[in-house]
PDB file of C-alpha atoms and ligand atoms in Angstrom:
ATOM      1  CA  MET A   1     -53.562 -49.040 -65.550  1.00  0.00           C
ATOM      2  CA  ALA A   2     -57.169 -48.039 -64.864  1.00  0.00           C
ATOM      3  CA  ASN A   3     -59.272 -45.934 -67.237  1.00  0.00           C
ATOM      4  CA  TYR A   4     -60.500 -42.720 -65.658  1.00  0.00           C
ATOM      5  CA  ASP A   5     -64.271 -42.090 -65.379  1.00  0.00           C
ATOM      6  CA  PRO A   6     -64.764 -38.294 -65.447  1.00  0.00           C
ATOM      7  CA  ASN A   7     -68.229 -38.658 -63.899  1.00  0.00           C
ATOM      8  CA  ASN A   8     -67.063 -40.222 -60.639  1.00  0.00           C
ATOM      9  CA  ILE A   9     -68.201 -38.408 -57.509  1.00  0.00           C
ATOM     10  CA  PHE A  10     -64.820 -36.888 -56.629  1.00  0.00           C
ATOM     11  CA  ALA A  11     -64.407 -35.523 -60.155  1.00  0.00           C
ATOM     12  CA  ARG A  12     -67.788 -33.874 -59.654  1.00  0.00           C
ATOM     13  CA  ILE A  13     -66.634 -32.401 -56.325  1.00  0.00           C
ATOM     14  CA  LEU A  14     -63.535 -31.012 -58.068  1.00  0.00           C
ATOM     15  CA  ARG A  15     -65.750 -29.391 -60.737  1.00  0.00           C
ATOM     16  CA  GLY A  16     -67.925 -27.835 -58.012  1.00  0.00           C
ATOM     17  CA  GLU A  17     -71.010 -29.827 -59.064  1.00  0.00           C
ATOM     18  CA  ILE A  18     -71.298 -31.462 -55.615  1.00  0.00           C
ATOM     19  CA  PRO A  19     -70.391 -29.785 -52.299  1.00  0.00           C
ATOM     20  CA  CYS A  20     -67.768 -31.046 -49.878  1.00  0.00           C
ATOM     21  CA  LYS A  21     -66.607 -30.051 -46.396  1.00  0.00           C
ATOM     22  CA  LYS A  22     -63.221 -28.706 -47.426  1.00  0.00           C
ATOM     23  CA  VAL A  23     -60.309 -28.959 -44.998  1.00  0.00           C
ATOM     24  CA  TYR A  24     -57.336 -27.878 -47.111  1.00  0.00           C
ATOM     25  CA  GLU A  25     -56.370 -27.158 -50.696  1.00  0.00           C
ATOM     26  CA  THR A  26     -53.132 -26.810 -52.658  1.00  0.00           C
ATOM     27  CA  GLN A  27     -52.337 -26.322 -56.337  1.00  0.00           C
ATOM     28  CA  HIS A  28     -52.659 -30.066 -56.982  1.00  0.00           C
ATOM     29  CA  ALA A  29     -54.646 -31.461 -54.053  1.00  0.00           C
ATOM     30  CA  LEU A  30     -57.940 -31.093 -52.188  1.00  0.00           C
ATOM     31  CA  ALA A  31     -58.754 -32.446 -48.713  1.00  0.00           C
ATOM     32  CA  PHE A  32     -62.288 -32.831 -47.355  1.00  0.00           C
ATOM     33  CA  HIS A  33     -64.180 -34.736 -44.679  1.00  0.00           C
ATOM     34  CA  ASP A  34     -65.437 -38.209 -45.556  1.00  0.00           C
ATOM     35  CA  ILE A  35     -69.244 -38.204 -45.780  1.00  0.00           C
ATOM     36  CA  ASN A  36     -69.484 -41.417 -43.737  1.00  0.00           C
ATOM     37  CA  PRO A  37     -66.666 -41.173 -41.158  1.00  0.00           C
ATOM     38  CA  LEU A  38     -65.227 -44.345 -39.646  1.00  0.00           C
ATOM     39  CA  ALA A  39     -63.161 -42.547 -36.984  1.00  0.00           C
ATOM     40  CA  PRO A  40     -63.286 -39.184 -35.157  1.00  0.00           C
ATOM     41  CA  VAL A  41     -60.906 -37.940 -37.856  1.00  0.00           C
ATOM     42  CA  HIS A  42     -61.675 -39.263 -41.331  1.00  0.00           C
ATOM     43  CA  VAL A  43     -60.468 -36.979 -44.085  1.00  0.00           C
ATOM     44  CA  LEU A  44     -59.894 -37.748 -47.762  1.00  0.00           C
ATOM     45  CA  VAL A  45     -57.085 -36.173 -49.759  1.00  0.00           C
ATOM     46  CA  ILE A  46     -57.398 -36.300 -53.532  1.00  0.00           C
ATOM     47  CA  PRO A  47     -55.219 -35.051 -56.377  1.00  0.00           C
ATOM     48  CA  LYS A  48     -56.853 -32.500 -58.659  1.00  0.00           C
ATOM     49  CA  GLY A  49     -55.644 -34.369 -61.735  1.00  0.00           C
ATOM     50  CA  ALA A  50     -57.653 -37.173 -63.346  1.00  0.00           C
ATOM     51  CA  TYR A  51     -56.067 -40.240 -61.719  1.00  0.00           C
ATOM     52  CA  ALA A  52     -58.139 -43.328 -61.001  1.00  0.00           C
ATOM     53  CA  ASP A  53     -56.008 -44.785 -58.239  1.00  0.00           C
ATOM     54  CA  PHE A  54     -52.553 -44.824 -56.648  1.00  0.00           C
ATOM     55  CA  ASP A  55     -51.192 -47.059 -59.388  1.00  0.00           C
ATOM     56  CA  HIS A  56     -52.325 -44.674 -62.105  1.00  0.00           C
ATOM     57  CA  PHE A  57     -51.096 -41.611 -60.187  1.00  0.00           C
ATOM     58  CA  THR A  58     -47.602 -42.894 -59.474  1.00  0.00           C
ATOM     59  CA  ALA A  59     -47.215 -44.064 -63.069  1.00  0.00           C
ATOM     60  CA  ALA A  60     -48.560 -40.947 -64.812  1.00  0.00           C
ATOM     61  CA  ALA A  61     -48.521 -37.842 -62.582  1.00  0.00           C
ATOM     62  CA  SER A  62     -45.673 -35.334 -62.779  1.00  0.00           C
ATOM     63  CA  ALA A  63     -43.047 -35.169 -60.049  1.00  0.00           C
ATOM     64  CA  GLU A  64     -44.500 -31.799 -59.025  1.00  0.00           C
ATOM     65  CA  GLU A  65     -48.007 -33.245 -58.635  1.00  0.00           C
ATOM     66  CA  GLN A  66     -46.696 -36.204 -56.658  1.00  0.00           C
ATOM     67  CA  ALA A  67     -44.656 -34.002 -54.324  1.00  0.00           C
ATOM     68  CA  ASP A  68     -47.537 -31.567 -53.802  1.00  0.00           C
ATOM     69  CA  TYR A  69     -49.997 -34.392 -53.137  1.00  0.00           C
ATOM     70  CA  THR A  70     -47.714 -36.169 -50.667  1.00  0.00           C
ATOM     71  CA  LYS A  71     -47.036 -32.982 -48.743  1.00  0.00           C
ATOM     72  CA  ALA A  72     -50.737 -32.095 -48.749  1.00  0.00           C
ATOM     73  CA  ILE A  73     -51.513 -35.398 -47.013  1.00  0.00           C
ATOM     74  CA  GLY A  74     -49.039 -34.719 -44.204  1.00  0.00           C
ATOM     75  CA  ASP A  75     -50.075 -31.079 -43.880  1.00  0.00           C
ATOM     76  CA  THR A  76     -53.749 -32.084 -43.715  1.00  0.00           C
ATOM     77  CA  ALA A  77     -53.052 -34.626 -40.959  1.00  0.00           C
ATOM     78  CA  ARG A  78     -51.343 -31.905 -38.901  1.00  0.00           C
ATOM     79  CA  LEU A  79     -54.099 -29.390 -39.656  1.00  0.00           C
ATOM     80  CA  VAL A  80     -56.881 -31.644 -38.365  1.00  0.00           C
ATOM     81  CA  GLY A  81     -54.898 -32.579 -35.245  1.00  0.00           C
ATOM     82  CA  ALA A  82     -54.332 -36.206 -36.224  1.00  0.00           C
ATOM     83  CA  ALA A  83     -50.544 -36.035 -36.217  1.00  0.00           C
ATOM     84  CA  GLU A  84     -50.314 -35.588 -32.440  1.00  0.00           C
ATOM     85  CA  GLY A  85     -51.784 -38.942 -31.414  1.00  0.00           C
ATOM     86  CA  GLY A  86     -50.918 -40.748 -34.621  1.00  0.00           C
ATOM     87  CA  TYR A  87     -52.945 -41.649 -37.661  1.00  0.00           C
ATOM     88  CA  ARG A  88     -53.367 -44.226 -40.402  1.00  0.00           C
ATOM     89  CA  LEU A  89     -53.217 -43.657 -44.145  1.00  0.00           C
ATOM     90  CA  VAL A  90     -55.196 -45.973 -46.420  1.00  0.00           C
ATOM     91  CA  SER A  91     -55.590 -45.808 -50.162  1.00  0.00           C
ATOM     92  CA  ASN A  92     -57.670 -48.569 -51.664  1.00  0.00           C
ATOM     93  CA  CYS A  93     -56.385 -49.368 -55.140  1.00  0.00           C
ATOM     94  CA  GLY A  94     -58.532 -51.463 -57.463  1.00  0.00           C
ATOM     95  CA  VAL A  95     -60.645 -54.572 -57.111  1.00  0.00           C
ATOM     96  CA  ASN A  96     -58.741 -56.494 -54.418  1.00  0.00           C
ATOM     97  CA  ALA A  97     -58.877 -53.437 -52.166  1.00  0.00           C
ATOM     98  CA  ASN A  98     -62.630 -52.838 -52.734  1.00  0.00           C
ATOM     99  CA  GLN A  99     -62.010 -49.327 -54.053  1.00  0.00           C
ATOM    100  CA  GLU A 100     -65.435 -47.686 -54.401  1.00  0.00           C
ATOM    101  CA  VAL A 101     -64.722 -44.269 -55.889  1.00  0.00           C
ATOM    102  CA  PRO A 102     -62.464 -44.432 -58.959  1.00  0.00           C
ATOM    103  CA  HIS A 103     -60.505 -41.240 -58.288  1.00  0.00           C
ATOM    104  CA  LEU A 104     -57.365 -41.581 -56.170  1.00  0.00           C
ATOM    105  CA  HIS A 105     -58.009 -40.725 -52.541  1.00  0.00           C
ATOM    106  CA  MET A 106     -55.961 -41.162 -49.391  1.00  0.00           C
ATOM    107  CA  HIS A 107     -57.988 -41.779 -46.240  1.00  0.00           C
ATOM    108  CA  ILE A 108     -56.565 -40.168 -43.095  1.00  0.00           C
ATOM    109  CA  PHE A 109     -57.944 -41.930 -39.998  1.00  0.00           C
ATOM    110  CA  GLY A 110     -57.218 -40.677 -36.508  1.00  0.00           C
ATOM    111  CA  GLY A 111     -58.593 -39.438 -33.216  1.00  0.00           C
ATOM    112  CA  ARG A 112     -58.819 -42.874 -31.604  1.00  0.00           C
ATOM    113  CA  GLN A 113     -56.846 -46.107 -31.244  1.00  0.00           C
ATOM    114  CA  LEU A 114     -57.285 -47.744 -34.641  1.00  0.00           C
ATOM    115  CA  GLY A 115     -56.506 -51.357 -33.806  1.00  0.00           C
ATOM    116  CA  ARG A 116     -54.844 -53.829 -36.125  1.00  0.00           C
ATOM    117  CA  MET A 117     -54.248 -53.079 -39.776  1.00  0.00           C
ATOM    118  CA  LEU A 118     -56.078 -56.006 -41.386  1.00  0.00           C
ATOM    119  CA  LYS A 119     -57.837 -59.188 -40.360  1.00  0.00           C
ATOM    120  CA  ARG A 120     -55.792 -62.277 -41.008  1.00  0.00           C
ATOM    121  CA  GLU A 121     -57.122 -64.560 -43.730  1.00  0.00           C
ATOM    122  CA  GLY A 122     -59.925 -66.747 -42.362  1.00  0.00           C
ATOM    123  CA  GLU A 123     -60.782 -64.481 -39.416  1.00  0.00           C
TER     124      GLU A 123
HETATM  125  P1  AMP B 201     -63.016 -46.253 -51.039  1.00  0.00           P
HETATM  126  O1  AMP B 201     -63.716 -47.526 -50.670  1.00  0.00           O
HETATM  127  O2  AMP B 201     -61.581 -46.228 -50.569  1.00  0.00           O
HETATM  128  O3  AMP B 201     -63.160 -45.943 -52.523  1.00  0.00           O
HETATM  129  O4  AMP B 201     -63.698 -45.097 -50.210  1.00  0.00           O
HETATM  130  C1  AMP B 201     -64.606 -44.182 -50.730  1.00  0.00           C
HETATM  131  C2  AMP B 201     -64.941 -43.222 -49.618  1.00  0.00           C
HETATM  132  O5  AMP B 201     -65.566 -42.095 -50.182  1.00  0.00           O
HETATM  133  C3  AMP B 201     -65.880 -43.788 -48.549  1.00  0.00           C
HETATM  134  O6  AMP B 201     -65.253 -43.689 -47.264  1.00  0.00           O
HETATM  135  C4  AMP B 201     -67.118 -42.875 -48.655  1.00  0.00           C
HETATM  136  O7  AMP B 201     -67.728 -42.636 -47.408  1.00  0.00           O
HETATM  137  C5  AMP B 201     -66.519 -41.609 -49.265  1.00  0.00           C
HETATM  138  N1  AMP B 201     -67.458 -40.757 -50.005  1.00  0.00           N
HETATM  139  C6  AMP B 201     -68.325 -41.129 -50.972  1.00  0.00           C
HETATM  140  N2  AMP B 201     -68.998 -40.066 -51.450  1.00  0.00           N
HETATM  141  C7  AMP B 201     -68.529 -38.989 -50.770  1.00  0.00           C
HETATM  142  C8  AMP B 201     -68.815 -37.592 -50.810  1.00  0.00           C
HETATM  143  N3  AMP B 201     -69.737 -37.081 -51.646  1.00  0.00           N
HETATM  144  N4  AMP B 201     -68.145 -36.777 -49.966  1.00  0.00           N
HETATM  145  C9  AMP B 201     -67.223 -37.272 -49.113  1.00  0.00           C
HETATM  146  N5  AMP B 201     -66.890 -38.578 -49.042  1.00  0.00           N
HETATM  147  C10 AMP B 201     -67.547 -39.429 -49.849  1.00  0.00           C
END
């Protein structure tokens, strides 16, 4: 399980040290626009607790946090209009997934046809 770095950029957003373009907030989750969007809709949903990635969160967060976070992701997708045409959820977890920010975040991509999920090996 990953160690949590309290100085990562999303921890700083949660503490109000760095601004974000907030979309939605619950007791345990915060949703905001990605600073470098890869699709017409590109929103990040993060838990408010100190969890480095999905592995850490699902191993250590309470059932209440996990339920709140999961619902917040679906509610955010509806709120930004992504649910109508369909959307993709991505959460990069650890080294193999090239996770850049070590605080769990779910990407919501939508607003256009998103193509295939992954390149095949060797492509
Ligand atoms: P990942 O590779 O899954 O860790 O993705 C990190 C994401 O965080 C990238 O899509 C970045 O564009 C996004 N990001 C980094 N800094 C910020 C920030 N200050 N506000 C919003 N999104 C950010």
